[in-house]
Amino acid sequence: MSLDWIYYAISWILLAWHGAWDAIGVPDAAVIGTNWAWILAIVFLVVTVRVILFPVFVKQIKSQRAMQALQPQVKALQEKHKGDRETLQKEMMELYRKEKANPLMGCLPMFLQIPVFLGLFHVLRRLNPDKSEAGKTLYGWTLGQFESASAAKLFTAPIAGKFGSTAEELARLGANGTTVKIIAGILVLVMMGTTYLTSRQMILKTGWAEDPQQRMIQKLMLYGIPLSLLISGAIFPIGVIIYWVTNNLFTLAQQQWVLRKFPPPPTATSKPGTSTRNPVQPAKMGGLLGRAKAAPQAPAKPAAPKVAGPKPGAKPANPKKSRPAKRQG
């Protein structure tokens, strides 16, 4: 299947934003070694995509809330069918179907952004000044736009350059290899860090899932994806890494707003007969790094004063005078 429609769509949005910034008066020439009109075009490509995907993000939050509400029932099924994995999976799928919860919905926004990422990767990888005129005008570009984008830089590093660029590729772009490696390396580290924070932010608020499949997805998103970027980031053009970092920052802000406005429901109490061991508790998170805030402790009740008992042989301190003495007959 041809992906040309994606390349045309990404090119159209990118060029439209570049034209808008150029019309506003953002200089197309480099300022502080950076062509800001092209950098802002990539940033607002992210904004455009995220606005389009906002309804999907809302569905993702609702699905996560539904999955969290089902945790006690999932735990009960795990206890009931311990050792029978096949029956457990069937029962859990039936539970999800009945309650209209989709365990894979949490990854849907990320999957929908993959075509955008691949499209931008393809478009920026083509920014080669040695291409023929037909190659430069592909996907709706003009010669002037192509040449301007080919020369676009971030702090003197071309947006089409990458950490793993060969000497030949750097020569075509007129770039310094050391500068490209430094800028690309810093951006890859920022990309890894912000990718980790976006996953951590959500898990700290919703808690770890009891469902093994969900827990595996959470661990993959928290640790696997950021670590994989250490290797794959070497082949990403700088412009693509700018897109990824901007997307992560947008996600952090969006999740923080949604989680504050629509906080996770309190953990449902287990039904009679179900195990209450290791309940899923949403963690308290302060700021982006998720540092736990100390829960306010209830003031301790003052202990009752201890009354010292009378010493052996001592008379009572407060004898009851109102009680008449018994007569001896």
PDB file of N, CA, C and O in Angstrom, residues 147-208:
ATOM      1  N   GLU A 147      14.727  24.114  -1.191  1.00  0.00           N
ATOM      2  CA  GLU A 147      16.080  24.623  -0.938  1.00  0.00           C
ATOM      3  C   GLU A 147      16.160  25.323   0.411  1.00  0.00           C
ATOM      4  O   GLU A 147      17.170  25.222   1.121  1.00  0.00           O
ATOM      5  N   SER A 148      15.076  26.019   0.792  1.00  0.00           N
ATOM      6  CA  SER A 148      15.047  26.685   2.089  1.00  0.00           C
ATOM      7  C   SER A 148      15.069  25.656   3.225  1.00  0.00           C
ATOM      8  O   SER A 148      15.806  25.816   4.210  1.00  0.00           O
ATOM      9  N   ALA A 149      14.275  24.584   3.099  1.00  0.00           N
ATOM     10  CA  ALA A 149      14.239  23.543   4.129  1.00  0.00           C
ATOM     11  C   ALA A 149      15.559  22.779   4.187  1.00  0.00           C
ATOM     12  O   ALA A 149      16.012  22.391   5.270  1.00  0.00           O
ATOM     13  N   SER A 150      16.183  22.567   3.035  1.00  0.00           N
ATOM     14  CA  SER A 150      17.466  21.852   3.005  1.00  0.00           C
ATOM     15  C   SER A 150      18.544  22.618   3.757  1.00  0.00           C
ATOM     16  O   SER A 150      19.461  22.021   4.341  1.00  0.00           O
ATOM     17  N   ALA A 151      18.437  23.943   3.755  1.00  0.00           N
ATOM     18  CA  ALA A 151      19.434  24.779   4.433  1.00  0.00           C
ATOM     19  C   ALA A 151      19.039  25.116   5.866  1.00  0.00           C
ATOM     20  O   ALA A 151      19.813  25.739   6.589  1.00  0.00           O
ATOM     21  N   ALA A 152      17.828  24.698   6.291  1.00  0.00           N
ATOM     22  CA  ALA A 152      17.347  25.051   7.638  1.00  0.00           C
ATOM     23  C   ALA A 152      18.196  24.367   8.700  1.00  0.00           C
ATOM     24  O   ALA A 152      18.562  23.189   8.580  1.00  0.00           O
ATOM     25  N   LYS A 153      18.488  25.097   9.788  1.00  0.00           N
ATOM     26  CA  LYS A 153      19.366  24.584  10.838  1.00  0.00           C
ATOM     27  C   LYS A 153      18.808  24.877  12.216  1.00  0.00           C
ATOM     28  O   LYS A 153      18.002  25.799  12.397  1.00  0.00           O
ATOM     29  N   LEU A 154      19.253  24.086  13.187  1.00  0.00           N
ATOM     30  CA  LEU A 154      19.013  24.346  14.605  1.00  0.00           C
ATOM     31  C   LEU A 154      20.384  24.508  15.255  1.00  0.00           C
ATOM     32  O   LEU A 154      21.141  23.536  15.376  1.00  0.00           O
ATOM     33  N   PHE A 155      20.708  25.732  15.621  1.00  0.00           N
ATOM     34  CA  PHE A 155      22.024  26.049  16.190  1.00  0.00           C
ATOM     35  C   PHE A 155      23.149  25.497  15.300  1.00  0.00           C
ATOM     36  O   PHE A 155      24.049  24.803  15.772  1.00  0.00           O
ATOM     37  N   THR A 156      23.033  25.812  14.037  1.00  0.00           N
ATOM     38  CA  THR A 156      23.984  25.477  12.946  1.00  0.00           C
ATOM     39  C   THR A 156      23.981  24.003  12.544  1.00  0.00           C
ATOM     40  O   THR A 156      24.732  23.610  11.645  1.00  0.00           O
ATOM     41  N   ALA A 157      23.139  23.169  13.164  1.00  0.00           N
ATOM     42  CA  ALA A 157      23.027  21.756  12.764  1.00  0.00           C
ATOM     43  C   ALA A 157      21.809  21.606  11.856  1.00  0.00           C
ATOM     44  O   ALA A 157      20.701  21.987  12.249  1.00  0.00           O
ATOM     45  N   PRO A 158      21.952  21.091  10.623  1.00  0.00           N
ATOM     46  CA  PRO A 158      20.818  20.968   9.696  1.00  0.00           C
ATOM     47  C   PRO A 158      19.724  20.082  10.269  1.00  0.00           C
ATOM     48  O   PRO A 158      20.014  19.049  10.893  1.00  0.00           O
ATOM     49  N   ILE A 159      18.460  20.453  10.060  1.00  0.00           N
ATOM     50  CA  ILE A 159      17.349  19.653  10.577  1.00  0.00           C
ATOM     51  C   ILE A 159      17.251  18.315   9.842  1.00  0.00           C
ATOM     52  O   ILE A 159      16.603  17.384  10.332  1.00  0.00           O
ATOM     53  N   ALA A 160      17.895  18.205   8.686  1.00  0.00           N
ATOM     54  CA  ALA A 160      17.918  16.933   7.963  1.00  0.00           C
ATOM     55  C   ALA A 160      19.089  16.058   8.399  1.00  0.00           C
ATOM     56  O   ALA A 160      19.165  14.886   8.017  1.00  0.00           O
ATOM     57  N   GLY A 161      20.020  16.603   9.197  1.00  0.00           N
ATOM     58  CA  GLY A 161      21.161  15.829   9.678  1.00  0.00           C
ATOM     59  C   GLY A 161      20.772  14.952  10.846  1.00  0.00           C
ATOM     60  O   GLY A 161      19.755  15.178  11.513  1.00  0.00           O
ATOM     61  N   LYS A 162      21.575  13.937  11.130  1.00  0.00           N
ATOM     62  CA  LYS A 162      21.307  13.027  12.239  1.00  0.00           C
ATOM     63  C   LYS A 162      22.621  12.609  12.880  1.00  0.00           C
ATOM     64  O   LYS A 162      23.700  12.814  12.315  1.00  0.00           O
ATOM     65  N   PHE A 163      22.513  12.024  14.071  1.00  0.00           N
ATOM     66  CA  PHE A 163      23.702  11.623  14.812  1.00  0.00           C
ATOM     67  C   PHE A 163      24.556  10.651  14.002  1.00  0.00           C
ATOM     68  O   PHE A 163      25.780  10.708  14.037  1.00  0.00           O
ATOM     69  N   GLY A 164      23.902   9.770  13.250  1.00  0.00           N
ATOM     70  CA  GLY A 164      24.626   8.775  12.470  1.00  0.00           C
ATOM     71  C   GLY A 164      24.891   9.178  11.040  1.00  0.00           C
ATOM     72  O   GLY A 164      25.159   8.308  10.191  1.00  0.00           O
ATOM     73  N   SER A 165      24.814  10.459  10.712  1.00  0.00           N
ATOM     74  CA  SER A 165      25.069  10.909   9.339  1.00  0.00           C
ATOM     75  C   SER A 165      26.491  10.565   8.905  1.00  0.00           C
ATOM     76  O   SER A 165      27.438  10.725   9.677  1.00  0.00           O
ATOM     77  N   THR A 166      26.611  10.108   7.673  1.00  0.00           N
ATOM     78  CA  THR A 166      27.934   9.808   7.131  1.00  0.00           C
ATOM     79  C   THR A 166      28.621  11.105   6.716  1.00  0.00           C
ATOM     80  O   THR A 166      27.980  12.169   6.614  1.00  0.00           O
ATOM     81  N   ALA A 167      29.929  11.023   6.469  1.00  0.00           N
ATOM     82  CA  ALA A 167      30.688  12.207   6.043  1.00  0.00           C
ATOM     83  C   ALA A 167      30.152  12.739   4.720  1.00  0.00           C
ATOM     84  O   ALA A 167      30.099  13.953   4.499  1.00  0.00           O
ATOM     85  N   GLU A 168      29.716  11.822   3.845  1.00  0.00           N
ATOM     86  CA  GLU A 168      29.168  12.239   2.549  1.00  0.00           C
ATOM     87  C   GLU A 168      27.865  13.002   2.729  1.00  0.00           C
ATOM     88  O   GLU A 168      27.634  14.038   2.097  1.00  0.00           O
ATOM     89  N   GLU A 169      26.991  12.520   3.620  1.00  0.00           N
ATOM     90  CA  GLU A 169      25.720  13.199   3.872  1.00  0.00           C
ATOM     91  C   GLU A 169      25.954  14.572   4.499  1.00  0.00           C
ATOM     92  O   GLU A 169      25.278  15.553   4.132  1.00  0.00           O
ATOM     93  N   LEU A 170      26.896  14.657   5.405  1.00  0.00           N
ATOM     94  CA  LEU A 170      27.198  15.936   6.041  1.00  0.00           C
ATOM     95  C   LEU A 170      27.775  16.931   5.044  1.00  0.00           C
ATOM     96  O   LEU A 170      27.476  18.134   5.100  1.00  0.00           O
ATOM     97  N   ALA A 171      28.580  16.420   4.105  1.00  0.00           N
ATOM     98  CA  ALA A 171      29.156  17.291   3.084  1.00  0.00           C
ATOM     99  C   ALA A 171      28.067  17.859   2.179  1.00  0.00           C
ATOM    100  O   ALA A 171      28.109  19.038   1.807  1.00  0.00           O
ATOM    101  N   ARG A 172      27.083  17.023   1.826  1.00  0.00           N
ATOM    102  CA  ARG A 172      25.986  17.509   0.974  1.00  0.00           C
ATOM    103  C   ARG A 172      25.177  18.596   1.677  1.00  0.00           C
ATOM    104  O   ARG A 172      24.683  19.526   1.049  1.00  0.00           O
ATOM    105  N   LEU A 173      25.032  18.450   3.002  1.00  0.00           N
ATOM    106  CA  LEU A 173      24.254  19.426   3.765  1.00  0.00           C
ATOM    107  C   LEU A 173      25.100  20.623   4.203  1.00  0.00           C
ATOM    108  O   LEU A 173      24.573  21.576   4.780  1.00  0.00           O
ATOM    109  N   GLY A 174      26.415  20.557   3.957  1.00  0.00           N
ATOM    110  CA  GLY A 174      27.305  21.636   4.371  1.00  0.00           C
ATOM    111  C   GLY A 174      27.372  21.774   5.870  1.00  0.00           C
ATOM    112  O   GLY A 174      27.372  22.891   6.404  1.00  0.00           O
ATOM    113  N   ALA A 175      27.397  20.624   6.584  1.00  0.00           N
ATOM    114  CA  ALA A 175      27.336  20.633   8.040  1.00  0.00           C
ATOM    115  C   ALA A 175      28.641  20.177   8.660  1.00  0.00           C
ATOM    116  O   ALA A 175      29.415  19.439   8.047  1.00  0.00           O
ATOM    117  N   ASN A 176      28.845  20.605   9.903  1.00  0.00           N
ATOM    118  CA  ASN A 176      30.000  20.168  10.679  1.00  0.00           C
ATOM    119  C   ASN A 176      29.604  18.922  11.480  1.00  0.00           C
ATOM    120  O   ASN A 176      28.622  18.944  12.241  1.00  0.00           O
ATOM    121  N   GLY A 177      30.370  17.842  11.327  1.00  0.00           N
ATOM    122  CA  GLY A 177      30.013  16.574  11.960  1.00  0.00           C
ATOM    123  C   GLY A 177      29.946  16.649  13.473  1.00  0.00           C
ATOM    124  O   GLY A 177      29.032  16.083  14.098  1.00  0.00           O
ATOM    125  N   THR A 178      30.876  17.347  14.093  1.00  0.00           N
ATOM    126  CA  THR A 178      30.889  17.453  15.557  1.00  0.00           C
ATOM    127  C   THR A 178      29.664  18.192  16.066  1.00  0.00           C
ATOM    128  O   THR A 178      29.024  17.777  17.040  1.00  0.00           O
ATOM    129  N   THR A 179      29.327  19.297  15.402  1.00  0.00           N
ATOM    130  CA  THR A 179      28.149  20.075  15.806  1.00  0.00           C
ATOM    131  C   THR A 179      26.884  19.240  15.698  1.00  0.00           C
ATOM    132  O   THR A 179      26.033  19.250  16.600  1.00  0.00           O
ATOM    133  N   VAL A 180      26.725  18.516  14.595  1.00  0.00           N
ATOM    134  CA  VAL A 180      25.537  17.688  14.392  1.00  0.00           C
ATOM    135  C   VAL A 180      25.428  16.625  15.477  1.00  0.00           C
ATOM    136  O   VAL A 180      24.356  16.384  16.044  1.00  0.00           O
ATOM    137  N   LYS A 181      26.546  15.989  15.814  1.00  0.00           N
ATOM    138  CA  LYS A 181      26.530  14.940  16.844  1.00  0.00           C
ATOM    139  C   LYS A 181      26.173  15.506  18.215  1.00  0.00           C
ATOM    140  O   LYS A 181      25.425  14.882  18.987  1.00  0.00           O
ATOM    141  N   ILE A 182      26.686  16.679  18.537  1.00  0.00           N
ATOM    142  CA  ILE A 182      26.387  17.284  19.839  1.00  0.00           C
ATOM    143  C   ILE A 182      24.905  17.645  19.940  1.00  0.00           C
ATOM    144  O   ILE A 182      24.225  17.288  20.913  1.00  0.00           O
ATOM    145  N   ILE A 183      24.393  18.357  18.923  1.00  0.00           N
ATOM    146  CA  ILE A 183      22.983  18.771  18.952  1.00  0.00           C
ATOM    147  C   ILE A 183      22.066  17.554  18.923  1.00  0.00           C
ATOM    148  O   ILE A 183      21.109  17.454  19.713  1.00  0.00           O
ATOM    149  N   ALA A 184      22.346  16.605  18.030  1.00  0.00           N
ATOM    150  CA  ALA A 184      21.511  15.410  17.923  1.00  0.00           C
ATOM    151  C   ALA A 184      21.586  14.577  19.202  1.00  0.00           C
ATOM    152  O   ALA A 184      20.569  14.061  19.685  1.00  0.00           O
ATOM    153  N   GLY A 185      22.795  14.452  19.786  1.00  0.00           N
ATOM    154  CA  GLY A 185      22.949  13.673  21.010  1.00  0.00           C
ATOM    155  C   GLY A 185      22.153  14.260  22.161  1.00  0.00           C
ATOM    156  O   GLY A 185      21.483  13.527  22.904  1.00  0.00           O
ATOM    157  N   ILE A 186      22.210  15.587  22.323  1.00  0.00           N
ATOM    158  CA  ILE A 186      21.449  16.237  23.393  1.00  0.00           C
ATOM    159  C   ILE A 186      19.956  16.024  23.178  1.00  0.00           C
ATOM    160  O   ILE A 186      19.210  15.701  24.120  1.00  0.00           O
ATOM    161  N   LEU A 187      19.514  16.182  21.934  1.00  0.00           N
ATOM    162  CA  LEU A 187      18.088  16.020  21.644  1.00  0.00           C
ATOM    163  C   LEU A 187      17.625  14.585  21.874  1.00  0.00           C
ATOM    164  O   LEU A 187      16.506  14.357  22.346  1.00  0.00           O
ATOM    165  N   VAL A 188      18.471  13.597  21.555  1.00  0.00           N
ATOM    166  CA  VAL A 188      18.101  12.190  21.792  1.00  0.00           C
ATOM    167  C   VAL A 188      17.920  11.939  23.288  1.00  0.00           C
ATOM    168  O   VAL A 188      16.971  11.268  23.717  1.00  0.00           O
ATOM    169  N   LEU A 189      18.826  12.484  24.116  1.00  0.00           N
ATOM    170  CA  LEU A 189      18.701  12.319  25.569  1.00  0.00           C
ATOM    171  C   LEU A 189      17.432  12.993  26.097  1.00  0.00           C
ATOM    172  O   LEU A 189      16.739  12.434  26.958  1.00  0.00           O
ATOM    173  N   VAL A 190      17.137  14.184  25.572  1.00  0.00           N
ATOM    174  CA  VAL A 190      15.899  14.871  25.977  1.00  0.00           C
ATOM    175  C   VAL A 190      14.687  14.064  25.518  1.00  0.00           C
ATOM    176  O   VAL A 190      13.694  13.948  26.253  1.00  0.00           O
ATOM    177  N   MET A 191      14.759  13.501  24.328  1.00  0.00           N
ATOM    178  CA  MET A 191      13.664  12.678  23.808  1.00  0.00           C
ATOM    179  C   MET A 191      13.425  11.465  24.707  1.00  0.00           C
ATOM    180  O   MET A 191      12.282  11.136  25.035  1.00  0.00           O
ATOM    181  N   MET A 192      14.506  10.794  25.133  1.00  0.00           N
ATOM    182  CA  MET A 192      14.370   9.640  26.020  1.00  0.00           C
ATOM    183  C   MET A 192      13.764  10.050  27.365  1.00  0.00           C
ATOM    184  O   MET A 192      12.869   9.379  27.892  1.00  0.00           O
ATOM    185  N   GLY A 193      14.265  11.162  27.918  1.00  0.00           N
ATOM    186  CA  GLY A 193      13.782  11.605  29.223  1.00  0.00           C
ATOM    187  C   GLY A 193      12.316  11.990  29.207  1.00  0.00           C
ATOM    188  O   GLY A 193      11.547  11.587  30.095  1.00  0.00           O
ATOM    189  N   THR A 194      11.894  12.738  28.206  1.00  0.00           N
ATOM    190  CA  THR A 194      10.493  13.162  28.146  1.00  0.00           C
ATOM    191  C   THR A 194       9.572  11.987  27.810  1.00  0.00           C
ATOM    192  O   THR A 194       8.423  11.952  28.268  1.00  0.00           O
ATOM    193  N   THR A 195      10.057  11.012  27.039  1.00  0.00           N
ATOM    194  CA  THR A 195       9.251   9.817  26.762  1.00  0.00           C
ATOM    195  C   THR A 195       9.013   9.038  28.052  1.00  0.00           C
ATOM    196  O   THR A 195       7.900   8.565  28.314  1.00  0.00           O
ATOM    197  N   TYR A 196      10.055   8.917  28.875  1.00  0.00           N
ATOM    198  CA  TYR A 196       9.922   8.232  30.167  1.00  0.00           C
ATOM    199  C   TYR A 196       8.943   8.981  31.076  1.00  0.00           C
ATOM    200  O   TYR A 196       8.082   8.364  31.729  1.00  0.00           O
ATOM    201  N   LEU A 197       9.059  10.307  31.111  1.00  0.00           N
ATOM    202  CA  LEU A 197       8.207  11.096  32.009  1.00  0.00           C
ATOM    203  C   LEU A 197       6.735  11.021  31.631  1.00  0.00           C
ATOM    204  O   LEU A 197       5.869  11.014  32.509  1.00  0.00           O
ATOM    205  N   THR A 198       6.431  10.971  30.328  1.00  0.00           N
ATOM    206  CA  THR A 198       5.024  10.896  29.920  1.00  0.00           C
ATOM    207  C   THR A 198       4.373   9.601  30.409  1.00  0.00           C
ATOM    208  O   THR A 198       3.232   9.601  30.866  1.00  0.00           O
ATOM    209  N   SER A 199       5.125   8.477  30.332  1.00  0.00           N
ATOM    210  CA  SER A 199       4.578   7.201  30.803  1.00  0.00           C
ATOM    211  C   SER A 199       4.509   7.186  32.330  1.00  0.00           C
ATOM    212  O   SER A 199       3.522   6.716  32.911  1.00  0.00           O
ATOM    213  N   ARG A 200       5.544   7.683  32.977  1.00  0.00           N
ATOM    214  CA  ARG A 200       5.585   7.692  34.446  1.00  0.00           C
ATOM    215  C   ARG A 200       4.469   8.551  35.026  1.00  0.00           C
ATOM    216  O   ARG A 200       3.856   8.195  36.036  1.00  0.00           O
ATOM    217  N   GLN A 201       4.197   9.664  34.377  1.00  0.00           N
ATOM    218  CA  GLN A 201       3.169  10.573  34.863  1.00  0.00           C
ATOM    219  C   GLN A 201       1.813   9.874  34.933  1.00  0.00           C
ATOM    220  O   GLN A 201       1.082   9.988  35.921  1.00  0.00           O
ATOM    221  N   MET A 202       1.469   9.119  33.887  1.00  0.00           N
ATOM    222  CA  MET A 202       0.185   8.444  33.858  1.00  0.00           C
ATOM    223  C   MET A 202       0.130   7.291  34.854  1.00  0.00           C
ATOM    224  O   MET A 202      -0.867   7.102  35.560  1.00  0.00           O
ATOM    225  N   ILE A 203       1.208   6.502  34.943  1.00  0.00           N
ATOM    226  CA  ILE A 203       1.212   5.344  35.837  1.00  0.00           C
ATOM    227  C   ILE A 203       1.141   5.776  37.298  1.00  0.00           C
ATOM    228  O   ILE A 203       0.466   5.159  38.118  1.00  0.00           O
ATOM    229  N   LEU A 204       1.829   6.884  37.640  1.00  0.00           N
ATOM    230  CA  LEU A 204       1.800   7.359  39.014  1.00  0.00           C
ATOM    231  C   LEU A 204       0.409   7.796  39.437  1.00  0.00           C
ATOM    232  O   LEU A 204       0.047   7.703  40.608  1.00  0.00           O
ATOM    233  N   LYS A 205      -0.380   8.272  38.498  1.00  0.00           N
ATOM    234  CA  LYS A 205      -1.726   8.727  38.820  1.00  0.00           C
ATOM    235  C   LYS A 205      -2.736   7.589  38.818  1.00  0.00           C
ATOM    236  O   LYS A 205      -3.677   7.589  39.606  1.00  0.00           O
ATOM    237  N   THR A 206      -2.587   6.621  37.926  1.00  0.00           N
ATOM    238  CA  THR A 206      -3.583   5.556  37.795  1.00  0.00           C
ATOM    239  C   THR A 206      -3.183   4.287  38.520  1.00  0.00           C
ATOM    240  O   THR A 206      -4.018   3.419  38.745  1.00  0.00           O
ATOM    241  N   GLY A 207      -1.908   4.140  38.868  1.00  0.00           N
ATOM    242  CA  GLY A 207      -1.452   2.944  39.549  1.00  0.00           C
ATOM    243  C   GLY A 207      -1.090   1.833  38.574  1.00  0.00           C
ATOM    244  O   GLY A 207      -1.477   1.856  37.407  1.00  0.00           O
ATOM    245  N   TRP A 208      -0.331   0.850  39.077  1.00  0.00           N
ATOM    246  CA  TRP A 208       0.026  -0.303  38.251  1.00  0.00           C
ATOM    247  C   TRP A 208      -1.171  -1.225  38.117  1.00  0.00           C
ATOM    248  O   TRP A 208      -1.896  -1.477  39.076  1.00  0.00           O
TER     249      TRP A 208
END
